[in-house]
Structures are given as structure tokens and as C-alpha cells.
mmCIF file of C-alpha atoms in Angstrom:
data_model
loop_
_atom_site.group_PDB
_atom_site.id
_atom_site.type_symbol
_atom_site.label_atom_id
_atom_site.label_comp_id
_atom_site.label_asym_id
_atom_site.label_seq_id
_atom_site.Cartn_x
_atom_site.Cartn_y
_atom_site.Cartn_z
ATOM 1 C CA MET A 1 -11.027 220.921 -42.481
ATOM 2 C CA LYS A 2 -11.048 221.470 -46.226
ATOM 3 C CA PHE A 3 -11.151 225.211 -45.546
ATOM 4 C CA LEU A 4 -7.994 224.984 -43.407
ATOM 5 C CA VAL A 5 -6.164 222.999 -46.075
ATOM 6 C CA LYS A 6 -7.308 225.273 -48.894
ATOM 7 C CA TYR A 7 -6.391 228.519 -47.154
ATOM 8 C CA LYS A 8 -3.515 227.325 -44.949
ATOM 9 C CA ILE A 9 -1.020 229.771 -46.504
ATOM 10 C CA LEU A 10 -3.345 232.717 -45.936
ATOM 11 C CA LEU A 11 -4.132 231.588 -42.384
ATOM 12 C CA ILE A 12 -0.436 231.211 -41.509
ATOM 13 C CA LEU A 13 0.263 234.645 -43.000
ATOM 14 C CA LEU A 14 -2.584 236.205 -40.996
ATOM 15 C CA ALA A 15 -1.392 234.494 -37.804
ATOM 16 C CA LEU A 16 2.117 235.860 -38.354
ATOM 17 C CA LEU A 17 0.707 239.322 -39.068
ATOM 18 C CA MET A 18 -1.346 239.275 -35.857
ATOM 19 C CA MET A 19 1.715 238.263 -33.817
ATOM 20 C CA HIS A 20 3.764 240.892 -35.643
ATOM 21 C CA ILE A 21 1.288 243.645 -34.751
ATOM 22 C CA PHE A 22 0.989 242.458 -31.140
ATOM 23 C CA LEU A 23 4.751 242.309 -30.548
ATOM 24 C CA ARG A 24 5.225 245.775 -32.052
ATOM 25 C CA SER A 25 2.284 247.514 -30.366
ATOM 26 C CA TYR A 26 1.962 245.868 -26.921
ATOM 27 C CA GLN A 27 2.339 248.501 -24.171
ATOM 28 C CA MET A 28 3.225 251.146 -26.750
ATOM 29 C CA GLU A 29 3.447 253.990 -24.235
ATOM 30 C CA ALA A 30 5.767 252.041 -21.936
ATOM 31 C CA ARG A 31 7.959 250.261 -24.488
ATOM 32 C CA ASN A 32 8.383 252.694 -27.397
ATOM 33 C CA GLN A 33 11.142 255.224 -26.837
ATOM 34 C CA PHE A 34 10.667 258.945 -27.407
ATOM 35 C CA THR A 35 14.139 260.462 -27.450
ATOM 36 C CA TRP A 36 16.328 262.714 -29.621
ATOM 37 C CA ASP A 37 15.366 261.534 -33.122
ATOM 38 C CA GLN A 38 11.687 261.072 -32.313
ATOM 39 C CA VAL A 39 11.564 264.540 -30.751
ATOM 40 C CA ASP A 40 13.219 266.037 -33.836
ATOM 41 C CA ASN A 41 10.613 264.331 -36.019
ATOM 42 C CA ALA A 42 7.762 265.523 -33.810
ATOM 43 C CA TRP A 43 8.864 269.163 -34.035
ATOM 44 C CA ALA A 44 9.260 268.821 -37.809
ATOM 45 C CA ALA A 45 5.703 267.462 -38.077
ATOM 46 C CA LYS A 46 4.464 270.315 -35.898
ATOM 47 C CA ASN A 47 6.209 272.856 -38.159
ATOM 48 C CA ILE A 48 4.462 271.381 -41.205
ATOM 49 C CA ILE A 49 0.999 271.100 -39.607
ATOM 50 C CA ILE A 50 0.839 274.239 -37.452
ATOM 51 C CA ASP A 51 3.368 276.657 -38.937
ATOM 52 C CA TYR A 52 3.016 275.615 -42.602
ATOM 53 C CA LYS A 53 6.785 275.340 -42.922
ATOM 54 C CA TYR A 54 7.654 272.845 -45.625
ATOM 55 C CA PRO A 55 11.273 271.673 -45.307
ATOM 56 C CA LEU A 56 13.590 271.046 -48.254
ATOM 57 C CA VAL A 57 15.872 268.816 -46.180
ATOM 58 C CA GLY A 58 15.362 266.206 -43.514
ATOM 59 C CA MET A 59 17.407 265.267 -40.462
ATOM 60 C CA GLN A 60 21.147 265.789 -40.310
ATOM 61 C CA ALA A 61 22.797 262.734 -41.808
ATOM 62 C CA LYS A 62 25.171 262.671 -38.844
ATOM 63 C CA GLN A 63 24.623 264.761 -35.728
ATOM 64 C CA ASN A 64 26.342 268.166 -35.982
ATOM 65 C CA SER A 65 27.739 267.237 -39.410
ATOM 66 C CA GLY A 66 25.940 270.009 -41.285
ATOM 67 C CA PHE A 67 24.720 267.859 -44.192
ATOM 68 C CA TYR A 68 21.242 266.410 -44.516
ATOM 69 C CA ILE A 69 19.139 263.577 -45.860
ATOM 70 C CA GLY A 70 16.058 264.351 -47.953
ATOM 71 C CA PRO A 71 12.815 265.613 -46.358
ATOM 72 C CA LEU A 72 10.278 262.972 -47.490
ATOM 73 C CA TYR A 73 10.204 261.168 -44.148
ATOM 74 C CA TYR A 74 8.987 264.357 -42.457
ATOM 75 C CA TYR A 75 6.071 264.475 -44.895
ATOM 76 C CA PHE A 76 5.370 260.781 -44.269
ATOM 77 C CA ILE A 77 5.008 261.264 -40.505
ATOM 78 C CA ALA A 78 3.044 264.547 -40.645
ATOM 79 C CA PRO A 79 -0.398 262.909 -41.315
ATOM 80 C CA PHE A 80 0.064 260.678 -38.254
ATOM 81 C CA TYR A 81 0.786 263.668 -36.012
ATOM 82 C CA PHE A 82 -2.177 265.490 -37.549
ATOM 83 C CA ALA A 83 -4.439 262.508 -36.791
ATOM 84 C CA PHE A 84 -3.263 262.400 -33.155
ATOM 85 C CA ASN A 85 -3.404 266.186 -32.664
ATOM 86 C CA LEU A 86 0.410 266.343 -32.352
ATOM 87 C CA ASP A 87 0.447 263.903 -29.429
ATOM 88 C CA PRO A 88 3.744 261.958 -29.386
ATOM 89 C CA ILE A 89 1.875 258.632 -29.294
ATOM 90 C CA ALA A 90 1.825 259.180 -33.067
ATOM 91 C CA SER A 91 5.473 258.119 -33.001
ATOM 92 C CA GLY A 92 4.502 254.608 -31.881
ATOM 93 C CA PHE A 93 1.878 254.243 -34.596
ATOM 94 C CA ILE A 94 4.330 255.468 -37.246
ATOM 95 C CA ALA A 95 6.769 252.768 -36.139
ATOM 96 C CA LEU A 96 3.981 250.174 -36.225
ATOM 97 C CA ALA A 97 2.838 251.238 -39.706
ATOM 98 C CA THR A 98 6.422 251.106 -40.994
ATOM 99 C CA SER A 99 6.895 247.614 -39.565
ATOM 100 C CA ILE A 100 3.696 246.405 -41.264
ATOM 101 C CA ILE A 101 5.014 247.726 -44.585
ATOM 102 C CA THR A 102 8.251 245.842 -43.852
ATOM 103 C CA PHE A 103 6.255 242.666 -43.168
ATOM 104 C CA PHE A 104 4.511 242.701 -46.544
ATOM 105 C CA VAL A 105 7.581 243.789 -48.536
ATOM 106 C CA PHE A 106 9.601 240.953 -47.001
ATOM 107 C CA PHE A 107 6.861 238.440 -47.808
ATOM 108 C CA TYR A 108 6.491 239.645 -51.399
ATOM 109 C CA VAL A 109 10.208 239.697 -52.249
ATOM 110 C CA PHE A 110 11.062 236.458 -50.419
ATOM 111 C CA LYS A 111 8.236 234.733 -52.273
ATOM 112 C CA LYS A 112 9.357 236.112 -55.645
ATOM 113 C CA LEU A 113 13.005 235.181 -55.089
ATOM 114 C CA PHE A 114 12.383 231.730 -53.619
ATOM 115 C CA SER A 115 8.957 230.316 -52.667
ATOM 116 C CA THR A 116 5.898 230.851 -50.465
ATOM 117 C CA SER A 117 7.241 228.425 -47.844
ATOM 118 C CA PHE A 118 10.547 230.300 -47.827
ATOM 119 C CA ALA A 119 8.704 233.606 -47.383
ATOM 120 C CA LEU A 120 6.684 232.313 -44.410
ATOM 121 C CA ILE A 121 9.753 230.912 -42.616
ATOM 122 C CA GLY A 122 11.647 234.147 -43.299
ATOM 123 C CA LEU A 123 8.743 236.149 -41.887
ATOM 124 C CA ALA A 124 8.609 233.955 -38.772
ATOM 125 C CA ILE A 125 12.314 234.630 -38.135
ATOM 126 C CA TYR A 126 11.698 238.360 -38.582
ATOM 127 C CA VAL A 127 8.457 238.526 -36.569
ATOM 128 C CA PHE A 128 9.726 236.758 -33.431
ATOM 129 C CA SER A 129 13.300 238.094 -33.275
ATOM 130 C CA PHE A 130 13.637 240.200 -30.126
ATOM 131 C CA SER A 131 16.332 242.352 -31.759
ATOM 132 C CA PHE A 132 14.120 243.081 -34.763
ATOM 133 C CA ILE A 133 11.113 243.787 -32.527
ATOM 134 C CA VAL A 134 13.092 246.382 -30.573
ATOM 135 C CA ALA A 135 14.460 247.921 -33.790
ATOM 136 C CA ASP A 136 10.972 248.142 -35.310
ATOM 137 C CA ARG A 137 9.576 249.916 -32.262
ATOM 138 C CA VAL A 138 12.010 252.818 -32.634
ATOM 139 C CA GLN A 139 10.382 255.411 -34.894
ATOM 140 C CA TRP A 140 12.848 257.016 -37.268
ATOM 141 C CA PRO A 141 13.702 256.917 -40.993
ATOM 142 C CA ILE A 142 16.204 254.088 -40.419
ATOM 143 C CA ASN A 143 13.240 251.695 -40.229
ATOM 144 C CA PHE A 144 12.712 252.122 -43.966
ATOM 145 C CA ILE A 145 16.316 251.124 -44.784
ATOM 146 C CA PRO A 146 15.680 247.325 -44.668
ATOM 147 C CA ILE A 147 12.619 247.821 -46.900
ATOM 148 C CA ILE A 148 14.414 249.911 -49.518
ATOM 149 C CA SER A 149 17.501 247.714 -49.255
ATOM 150 C CA LEU A 150 15.529 244.572 -50.120
ATOM 151 C CA LEU A 151 13.636 246.308 -52.941
ATOM 152 C CA ILE A 152 16.941 247.482 -54.462
ATOM 153 C CA PHE A 153 18.357 243.955 -54.057
ATOM 154 C CA PHE A 154 15.319 242.573 -55.898
ATOM 155 C CA SER A 155 15.470 245.266 -58.607
ATOM 156 C CA LEU A 156 19.176 244.630 -59.278
ATOM 157 C CA TYR A 157 18.512 240.894 -59.421
ATOM 158 C CA ARG A 158 15.759 241.383 -61.999
ATOM 159 C CA ILE A 159 17.887 243.735 -64.097
ATOM 160 C CA MET A 160 20.874 241.382 -64.052
ATOM 161 C CA ILE A 161 18.774 238.454 -65.303
ATOM 162 C CA GLY A 162 17.517 240.583 -68.186
ATOM 163 C CA GLU A 163 14.368 242.414 -67.025
ATOM 164 C CA LYS A 164 15.285 245.957 -67.995
ATOM 165 C CA LYS A 165 12.034 247.608 -66.823
ATOM 166 C CA TYR A 166 13.251 247.190 -63.232
ATOM 167 C CA LEU A 167 15.699 250.023 -63.901
ATOM 168 C CA ILE A 168 12.718 252.325 -63.341
ATOM 169 C CA HIS A 169 12.118 250.736 -59.927
ATOM 170 C CA LEU A 170 15.822 250.988 -59.138
ATOM 171 C CA GLY A 171 15.902 254.735 -59.841
ATOM 172 C CA ILE A 172 12.896 255.315 -57.576
ATOM 173 C CA PHE A 173 14.213 253.199 -54.699
ATOM 174 C CA LEU A 174 17.705 254.731 -54.863
ATOM 175 C CA GLY A 175 16.119 258.187 -54.829
ATOM 176 C CA LEU A 176 13.990 257.277 -51.808
ATOM 177 C CA SER A 177 17.019 255.877 -49.989
ATOM 178 C CA LEU A 178 18.598 259.358 -49.897
ATOM 179 C CA HIS A 179 15.687 260.469 -47.695
ATOM 180 C CA LEU A 180 16.434 257.857 -45.021
ATOM 181 C CA ASN A 181 20.048 257.727 -43.858
ATOM 182 C CA PHE A 182 23.588 258.430 -45.019
ATOM 183 C CA THR A 183 24.221 254.645 -45.226
ATOM 184 C CA SER A 184 22.149 254.718 -48.422
ATOM 185 C CA ILE A 185 25.466 255.583 -50.105
ATOM 186 C CA PHE A 186 26.272 251.870 -49.821
ATOM 187 C CA LEU A 187 23.293 251.073 -52.038
ATOM 188 C CA LEU A 188 24.610 253.481 -54.672
ATOM 189 C CA ILE A 189 28.069 251.877 -54.537
ATOM 190 C CA ILE A 190 26.542 248.395 -54.814
ATOM 191 C CA THR A 191 24.562 249.546 -57.850
ATOM 192 C CA VAL A 192 27.738 250.852 -59.513
ATOM 193 C CA LEU A 193 29.429 247.485 -58.879
ATOM 194 C CA CYS A 194 26.520 245.772 -60.630
ATOM 195 C CA LEU A 195 26.592 247.969 -63.759
ATOM 196 C CA PRO A 196 29.206 245.838 -65.625
ATOM 197 C CA PHE A 197 26.847 242.858 -65.384
ATOM 198 C CA PHE A 198 23.861 244.610 -66.967
ATOM 199 C CA ASN A 199 22.962 243.453 -70.478
ATOM 200 C CA TRP A 200 23.559 246.845 -72.076
ATOM 201 C CA ASN A 201 21.559 247.630 -75.236
ATOM 202 C CA ARG A 202 19.394 250.459 -76.558
ATOM 203 C CA GLY A 203 16.381 249.401 -74.539
ATOM 204 C CA LEU A 204 18.357 249.244 -71.316
ATOM 205 C CA ILE A 205 19.957 252.650 -71.981
ATOM 206 C CA LYS A 206 16.497 254.146 -72.530
ATOM 207 C CA TYR A 207 15.235 252.774 -69.216
ATOM 208 C CA GLY A 208 18.512 253.853 -67.618
ATOM 209 C CA LEU A 209 17.999 257.483 -68.657
ATOM 210 C CA VAL A 210 14.474 257.477 -67.213
ATOM 211 C CA SER A 211 15.854 255.917 -64.029
ATOM 212 C CA VAL A 212 18.487 258.668 -63.666
ATOM 213 C CA ILE A 213 15.835 261.364 -64.174
ATOM 214 C CA LEU A 214 13.625 259.800 -61.481
ATOM 215 C CA PHE A 215 16.601 259.584 -59.137
ATOM 216 C CA PHE A 216 17.358 263.307 -59.530
ATOM 217 C CA ILE A 217 13.704 264.196 -58.999
ATOM 218 C CA PHE A 218 14.010 262.721 -55.499
ATOM 219 C CA LEU A 219 17.261 264.643 -55.067
ATOM 220 C CA ALA A 220 15.654 267.947 -56.181
ATOM 221 C CA PRO A 221 14.705 269.310 -52.698
ATOM 222 C CA ASN A 222 18.288 268.914 -51.487
ATOM 223 C CA ILE A 223 19.643 270.534 -54.656
ATOM 224 C CA ILE A 224 17.319 273.533 -54.211
ATOM 225 C CA TYR A 225 18.384 273.802 -50.560
ATOM 226 C CA GLU A 226 22.041 273.713 -51.602
ATOM 227 C CA ILE A 227 21.551 276.523 -54.113
ATOM 228 C CA GLN A 228 19.656 278.635 -51.570
ATOM 229 C CA ASN A 229 22.353 278.105 -48.927
ATOM 230 C CA LYS A 230 25.399 278.538 -51.172
ATOM 231 C CA TYR A 231 26.285 274.823 -51.160
ATOM 232 C CA SER A 232 26.877 274.767 -47.396
ATOM 233 C CA SER A 233 25.922 271.084 -47.042
ATOM 234 C CA GLN A 234 28.344 270.093 -49.774
ATOM 235 C CA GLN A 235 31.124 271.998 -48.014
ATOM 236 C CA ASN A 236 30.242 270.406 -44.666
ATOM 237 C CA LEU A 237 30.182 266.953 -46.249
ATOM 238 C CA THR A 238 33.638 267.524 -47.721
ATOM 239 C CA LYS A 239 34.966 268.633 -44.320
ATOM 240 C CA TYR A 240 33.369 265.637 -42.634
ATOM 241 C CA LEU A 241 34.869 263.139 -45.081
ATOM 242 C CA THR A 242 38.279 264.804 -44.807
ATOM 243 C CA THR A 243 38.129 264.604 -41.015
ATOM 244 C CA TYR A 244 36.959 260.997 -40.689
ATOM 245 C CA TYR A 245 38.676 259.290 -43.631
ATOM 246 C CA HIS A 246 41.855 257.435 -42.617
ATOM 247 C CA GLY A 247 42.457 255.043 -45.500
ATOM 248 C CA PHE A 248 42.225 251.270 -45.550
ATOM 249 C CA HIS A 249 43.849 249.309 -42.740
ATOM 250 C CA PHE A 250 43.523 245.548 -42.309
ATOM 251 C CA VAL A 251 43.420 245.917 -38.527
ATOM 252 C CA ARG A 252 40.379 248.192 -38.760
ATOM 253 C CA PHE A 253 38.837 245.874 -41.368
ATOM 254 C CA PHE A 254 39.049 242.846 -39.067
ATOM 255 C CA GLN A 255 37.901 244.888 -36.079
ATOM 256 C CA LEU A 256 34.646 245.595 -37.920
ATOM 257 C CA SER A 257 33.968 241.954 -38.836
ATOM 258 C CA LYS A 258 31.731 241.682 -35.782
ATOM 259 C CA ASP A 259 29.690 244.705 -36.896
ATOM 260 C CA ALA A 260 29.500 243.576 -40.530
ATOM 261 C CA PHE A 261 27.553 240.479 -39.486
ATOM 262 C CA THR A 262 25.655 242.035 -36.599
ATOM 263 C CA GLU A 263 22.260 241.380 -38.228
ATOM 264 C CA VAL A 264 23.103 237.665 -38.478
ATOM 265 C CA ALA A 265 24.106 237.700 -34.799
ATOM 266 C CA ASP A 266 20.782 239.371 -33.940
ATOM 267 C CA ILE A 267 18.952 236.354 -35.351
ATOM 268 C CA ILE A 268 21.132 233.894 -33.421
ATOM 269 C CA TYR A 269 20.994 236.160 -30.323
ATOM 270 C CA ILE A 270 22.391 233.559 -27.865
ATOM 271 C CA SER A 271 25.816 234.916 -26.860
ATOM 272 C CA PHE A 272 27.918 231.750 -27.039
ATOM 273 C CA LEU A 273 26.510 230.952 -30.508
ATOM 274 C CA LYS A 274 27.156 234.420 -31.960
ATOM 275 C CA PRO A 275 30.609 233.455 -33.357
ATOM 276 C CA LEU A 276 28.621 231.413 -35.897
ATOM 277 C CA ARG A 277 27.874 234.734 -37.597
ATOM 278 C CA TYR A 278 31.157 234.396 -39.519
ATOM 279 C CA LEU A 279 30.293 230.944 -40.896
ATOM 280 C CA ILE A 280 26.713 231.534 -42.024
ATOM 281 C CA LEU A 281 27.565 233.423 -45.242
ATOM 282 C CA PRO A 282 30.261 231.053 -46.616
ATOM 283 C CA ILE A 283 28.114 228.002 -45.757
ATOM 284 C CA PHE A 284 25.175 229.577 -47.584
ATOM 285 C CA LEU A 285 27.269 230.331 -50.684
ATOM 286 C CA ILE A 286 28.644 226.780 -50.828
ATOM 287 C CA LEU A 287 25.299 225.019 -50.341
ATOM 288 C CA TYR A 288 23.340 227.415 -52.554
ATOM 289 C CA ASN A 289 25.685 226.882 -55.512
ATOM 290 C CA PHE A 290 26.619 223.233 -54.881
ATOM 291 C CA LYS A 291 24.011 221.753 -57.223
ATOM 292 C CA ASN A 292 21.939 223.030 -60.146
ATOM 293 C CA ARG A 293 24.067 226.093 -60.797
ATOM 294 C CA SER A 294 22.392 228.810 -62.820
ATOM 295 C CA LYS A 295 22.745 232.442 -63.782
ATOM 296 C CA GLU A 296 20.014 233.345 -61.303
ATOM 297 C CA LYS A 297 21.888 231.685 -58.433
ATOM 298 C CA MET A 298 25.149 233.367 -59.398
ATOM 299 C CA VAL A 299 23.419 236.755 -59.428
ATOM 300 C CA VAL A 300 21.846 236.187 -55.995
ATOM 301 C CA SER A 301 25.214 235.030 -54.611
ATOM 302 C CA TYR A 302 27.022 238.076 -56.004
ATOM 303 C CA LEU A 303 24.435 240.445 -54.555
ATOM 304 C CA VAL A 304 24.472 238.745 -51.148
ATOM 305 C CA VAL A 305 28.263 239.112 -50.974
ATOM 306 C CA LEU A 306 28.080 242.789 -51.992
ATOM 307 C CA TRP A 307 25.460 243.520 -49.341
ATOM 308 C CA PHE A 308 27.775 242.338 -46.576
ATOM 309 C CA VAL A 309 31.180 243.287 -47.967
ATOM 310 C CA VAL A 310 30.569 246.841 -49.270
ATOM 311 C CA PRO A 311 29.474 248.375 -45.912
ATOM 312 C CA TRP A 312 32.242 246.424 -44.195
ATOM 313 C CA ILE A 313 34.974 247.802 -46.483
ATOM 314 C CA ILE A 314 33.621 251.370 -46.595
ATOM 315 C CA PHE A 315 33.353 251.605 -42.811
ATOM 316 C CA SER A 316 36.904 250.292 -42.487
ATOM 317 C CA LEU A 317 37.956 253.575 -44.155
ATOM 318 C CA TYR A 318 36.019 255.564 -41.534
ATOM 319 C CA LYS A 319 37.455 256.435 -38.117
ATOM 320 C CA GLY A 320 34.239 257.743 -36.594
ATOM 321 C CA GLU A 321 31.869 255.977 -34.234
ATOM 322 C CA ILE A 322 30.146 252.849 -35.592
ATOM 323 C CA THR A 323 26.729 251.750 -34.319
ATOM 324 C CA ASN A 324 24.712 248.630 -35.148
ATOM 325 C CA TYR A 325 21.975 250.367 -37.122
ATOM 326 C CA TYR A 326 24.534 251.424 -39.753
ATOM 327 C CA PHE A 327 24.318 247.826 -40.985
ATOM 328 C CA SER A 328 20.509 247.613 -41.016
ATOM 329 C CA LEU A 329 20.527 247.352 -44.827
ATOM 330 C CA THR A 330 21.895 243.799 -44.354
ATOM 331 C CA ARG A 331 18.897 242.706 -42.229
ATOM 332 C CA PRO A 332 16.733 241.244 -45.018
ATOM 333 C CA ILE A 333 19.770 239.574 -46.581
ATOM 334 C CA ALA A 334 20.701 238.026 -43.221
ATOM 335 C CA ILE A 335 17.152 236.661 -42.994
ATOM 336 C CA ILE A 336 17.422 235.247 -46.531
ATOM 337 C CA VAL A 337 20.703 233.480 -45.754
ATOM 338 C CA PHE A 338 19.438 232.116 -42.439
ATOM 339 C CA THR A 339 16.102 230.969 -43.881
ATOM 340 C CA TYR A 340 17.801 229.131 -46.735
ATOM 341 C CA LEU A 341 20.027 227.196 -44.314
ATOM 342 C CA VAL A 342 17.080 226.331 -42.053
ATOM 343 C CA LEU A 343 15.106 224.918 -44.984
ATOM 344 C CA LYS A 344 18.164 223.140 -46.370
ATOM 345 C CA ILE A 345 18.574 221.266 -43.095
ATOM 346 C CA TYR A 346 14.835 220.647 -42.696
ATOM 347 C CA PHE A 347 14.482 219.008 -46.110
ATOM 348 C CA MET A 348 17.260 216.503 -45.563
ATOM 349 C CA LYS A 349 15.964 212.955 -46.105
ATOM 350 C CA ASN A 350 16.564 211.859 -42.511
ATOM 351 C CA ILE A 351 13.765 212.635 -40.037
ATOM 352 C CA PHE A 352 16.228 213.710 -37.312
ATOM 353 C CA PRO A 353 17.058 217.127 -38.911
ATOM 354 C CA LYS A 354 13.320 217.841 -39.176
ATOM 355 C CA ILE A 355 12.855 217.155 -35.464
ATOM 356 C CA VAL A 356 15.856 219.354 -34.624
ATOM 357 C CA ILE A 357 14.634 222.281 -36.760
ATOM 358 C CA PHE A 358 11.096 221.972 -35.405
ATOM 359 C CA GLY A 359 12.389 221.921 -31.820
ATOM 360 C CA LEU A 360 14.746 224.847 -32.407
ATOM 361 C CA GLY A 361 11.892 226.772 -34.033
ATOM 362 C CA ILE A 362 9.701 226.355 -30.953
ATOM 363 C CA TYR A 363 12.625 227.295 -28.713
ATOM 364 C CA TYR A 364 13.361 230.378 -30.875
ATOM 365 C CA VAL A 365 9.790 231.648 -30.547
ATOM 366 C CA ILE A 366 9.508 230.994 -26.791
ATOM 367 C CA PHE A 367 13.021 232.281 -26.023
ATOM 368 C CA ASN A 368 12.511 235.572 -27.871
ATOM 369 C CA PHE A 369 8.998 236.016 -26.476
ATOM 370 C CA ILE A 370 10.226 235.613 -22.884
ATOM 371 C CA ILE A 371 13.042 238.119 -23.449
ATOM 372 C CA PHE A 372 10.564 240.569 -24.961
ATOM 373 C CA TYR A 373 8.045 240.158 -22.129
ATOM 374 C CA ASN A 374 10.660 240.619 -19.399
ATOM 375 C CA ALA A 375 12.417 243.562 -21.065
ATOM 376 C CA ARG A 376 11.989 246.983 -19.474
ATOM 377 C CA PHE A 377 12.209 250.270 -21.337
ATOM 378 C CA GLU A 378 12.208 253.991 -20.608
ATOM 379 C CA GLY A 379 9.211 254.704 -22.799
ATOM 380 C CA LEU A 380 6.996 257.652 -23.638
ATOM 381 C CA ASP A 381 4.972 257.309 -20.423
ATOM 382 C CA PHE A 382 8.149 257.937 -18.391
ATOM 383 C CA HIS A 383 8.563 261.355 -20.026
ATOM 384 C CA ARG A 384 4.846 262.164 -19.705
ATOM 385 C CA LYS A 385 4.994 261.588 -15.940
ATOM 386 C CA LYS A 386 8.028 263.870 -15.597
ATOM 387 C CA VAL A 387 6.238 266.641 -17.492
ATOM 388 C CA MET A 388 3.015 266.296 -15.482
ATOM 389 C CA LYS A 389 5.022 266.467 -12.256
ATOM 390 C CA GLU A 390 6.606 269.762 -13.367
ATOM 391 C CA ILE A 391 3.263 271.180 -14.521
ATOM 392 C CA ASN A 392 1.617 270.279 -11.193
ATOM 393 C CA LYS A 393 4.439 272.156 -9.440
ATOM 394 C CA GLY A 394 3.664 275.176 -11.614
ATOM 395 C CA LYS A 395 7.025 275.028 -13.358
ATOM 396 C CA LYS A 396 7.686 275.853 -16.991
ATOM 397 C CA ILE A 397 9.812 273.647 -19.251
ATOM 398 C CA GLU A 398 11.836 275.635 -21.771
ATOM 399 C CA PHE A 399 12.504 274.402 -25.293
ATOM 400 C CA THR A 400 15.648 272.301 -25.556
ATOM 401 C CA GLN A 401 16.531 270.582 -28.801
ATOM 402 C CA GLY A 402 16.064 266.831 -28.670
ATOM 403 C CA VAL A 403 14.642 266.794 -25.135
ATOM 404 C CA PRO A 404 11.290 264.939 -25.015
ATOM 405 C CA GLU A 405 9.964 266.849 -22.000
ATOM 406 C CA SER A 406 10.095 270.173 -23.868
ATOM 407 C CA TYR A 407 7.931 268.820 -26.703
ATOM 408 C CA ILE A 408 5.451 267.095 -24.387
ATOM 409 C CA TYR A 409 5.180 270.283 -22.312
ATOM 410 C CA TYR A 410 4.449 272.245 -25.492
ATOM 411 C CA ILE A 411 1.673 269.815 -26.439
ATOM 412 C CA TYR A 412 0.042 269.848 -23.004
ATOM 413 C CA THR A 413 0.147 273.629 -22.615
ATOM 414 C CA ARG A 414 -0.961 274.167 -26.222
ATOM 415 C CA ASN A 415 -3.971 271.916 -25.732
ATOM 416 C CA ASN A 416 -4.866 273.659 -22.474
ATOM 417 C CA ASN A 417 -4.631 277.080 -24.142
ATOM 418 C CA ASN A 418 -6.829 275.889 -27.017
ATOM 419 C CA GLU A 419 -9.464 274.646 -24.558
ATOM 420 C CA LYS A 420 -9.553 278.088 -22.924
#
């Protein structure tokens, strides 16, 4: 009994980790998708491992746009494909590994910003959310956006309360973000909007210069690629922005309000309760700053607002297609806001709120678990069966970009040729 009391935090954390791993690895072949982006990644890993081709750029930032993110994610996934002899099941383990990194980053930052109890509740919300489970099981660089987003949030917070050494961290994380998705531009804009609130002095300028150098080191592969290709990506980016920029319109702004708070809605999940997504942020800001105001609280509040408002405003200038994952950088912030409100209600003096929160917590876990268990997916095994059927018929599958069957056929025939 003493052991349980002494190590209760560690035991709860381990229990959450075990559930996290189970929910993100159960029936991996059947539930993890292997489609366009995963196929692109698999071919890139194959080019590195087999053909010794080392890319200077990663995936196209937007399909057929002609401009690219950085290549680091390709180098991250290559060891997994090497370990699994290029088999696409590597994709599932990459997604699992990324989600485990997310788990520990969330715990660390939540604990540093608030408390251990806060971190555990925040993790529970993240671990059992059906929407987050599904998102984590899709292997692509987007899965690192919530991680980098939270680390940049934490770095900016530390800098704004006077810890200048975090400028080094900020430069690294901003540089890494350019290797993940074009939505990383929001993190750069947020950083610029925080600059006036830095305590500028010689020491901070010194760290700032180092931070800028580190940032451009991460940008170096793309710069080299641009020089080699006569700045084609820059030209394509300019064309893309010219085509899809339509200026600010209030109608478009309000149309995107649903998308801006989509990560909050993913936590709520129940359809008739989803309109609450619009109330969560203002309620948090009021309650968080109602008593014991401090510089630290003001900084957190400012950053939380920026994290939701900046993507919302920028996308209101954009007339292209909007999908939910474009707002994945708000996921950890949505969890922070939701966790704070849950604990605020739980620690009310009356016992009734505690009973309500406890009951809703049990319902949340069971509800999401049932949805997860009953969900059906077109997973990797579906594509394997199609390929085996064609092979048994003696048919050949030609290479087609983004088509999973062409990659799986290559792997099967390659392995058979190697055995001969």
C-alpha cells in the first residue's frame, strides 16, 4: 500500500502510457492507413536506403504546388524502413513512435506550465480521445506539428518571462517546423507578434543571433535546392500565393470559426455539444485571469489567443481548400484550455461538481473506447490482399505515384527476386 501511495504518479503515468500504446497499435495492419502520403514517404525511404539518394527537400507543401518542406522527416523515417526491410508496416511503427514522443512532450510541458496533476489529466484527455487516436495513427510529418507547436509555445513563454536562453530552443524548433508542413508559417508569425514583449538587452540579442543562425542551418537544404534549381520553388510559391490570396473578408472569417476551434470540438466530440467550442476559450481566459493575476498568466493568455486567432485570420485570406489538420498546431493548446476548465470545476468546494467531473470522465473514456473499437478502416492489410490477388493471377502492377499497391508490389517482387 505504501508503495502505491509513494509511486502513484509514476503508476498513473505508466497506466496512461500502456493505454496510449494499445490504442495506437491495436490491429495496426487493419486500422493504420497506407495511402498517398505514406506511399510517398515509403518511396523516399527506399530511395535513401537502396538507391543512396539523399534529398534536399521533403514533400510538396501543397499537392502540385511546386514548393517543398524540408527533408528531415524523410531521414527520420528511413531507419524504420531499414529495420523492417522496406515493408510498409514500418509506417505504423513510425506513427506509434511519433505518438509516444508526443505523449512525453505533452506531459513534460504541461507539468512545467501548470502541475503534475494537470499534466496527467491533460494526458488522459489526449490518450482516450478518438479523434486524437485516429490522427496519431496516420503516419506523416503532420504528427510532429502538435509537438513542435507546444515546444514553441513553451519556449516563447519562457522568453517572455525573462529566460533568454530559450531563444536557442526557439530557433531550433522553428527550424524543425519548416520540415513538417506549410502551416509552420503560423508559428513564425506568432513569434514575430511576440517580439515586442521580449525584454531586449545585450544578452537577449546575443542569444537571438545564435537562434537565427540555428534557424537558417535547418533551412540550408532548401536553400541549396533553390540555388541548384534556379529558385523554382520560390517562383512557384509566389504563383501559389498570388492565385489563392483574396484579401480579408468578414464572411470568410466567420465561415472558418468552426475550423479554428476544430481541435476543441474533437475533444467534446458529441455533435450536439460541439457548439460549446466557441465558449471554451473566452471562459478559460476569464477564469484563468479572474484571481491572482500575474505576468506569467498574462503571457499564457496572450499566447493561447495567438495560437487560435493567427491561423484563423491567415486562412481567412486564403481561398483554397481547408482541411482539419491545418489547425493541428492548436491541439495541445485546446487540451490545455480544456484541462484547466475540468480542474477548475473539480476543485470547487461543493462535492457535486466532483461527482459530475468524475462521472463525465468515466463516460468520456468508455464513449471514446467504444467508438474506437467499433470503427472500421481501410488499412494496410486491405492493400496487401489486393496486391496478392494480382500476383496470384500473374499480373504486374506498374508504378503509379501515390498508389499503395504499386509500392507493395515492388516490395513483394523485390523480396522474391532477392530470395532467388
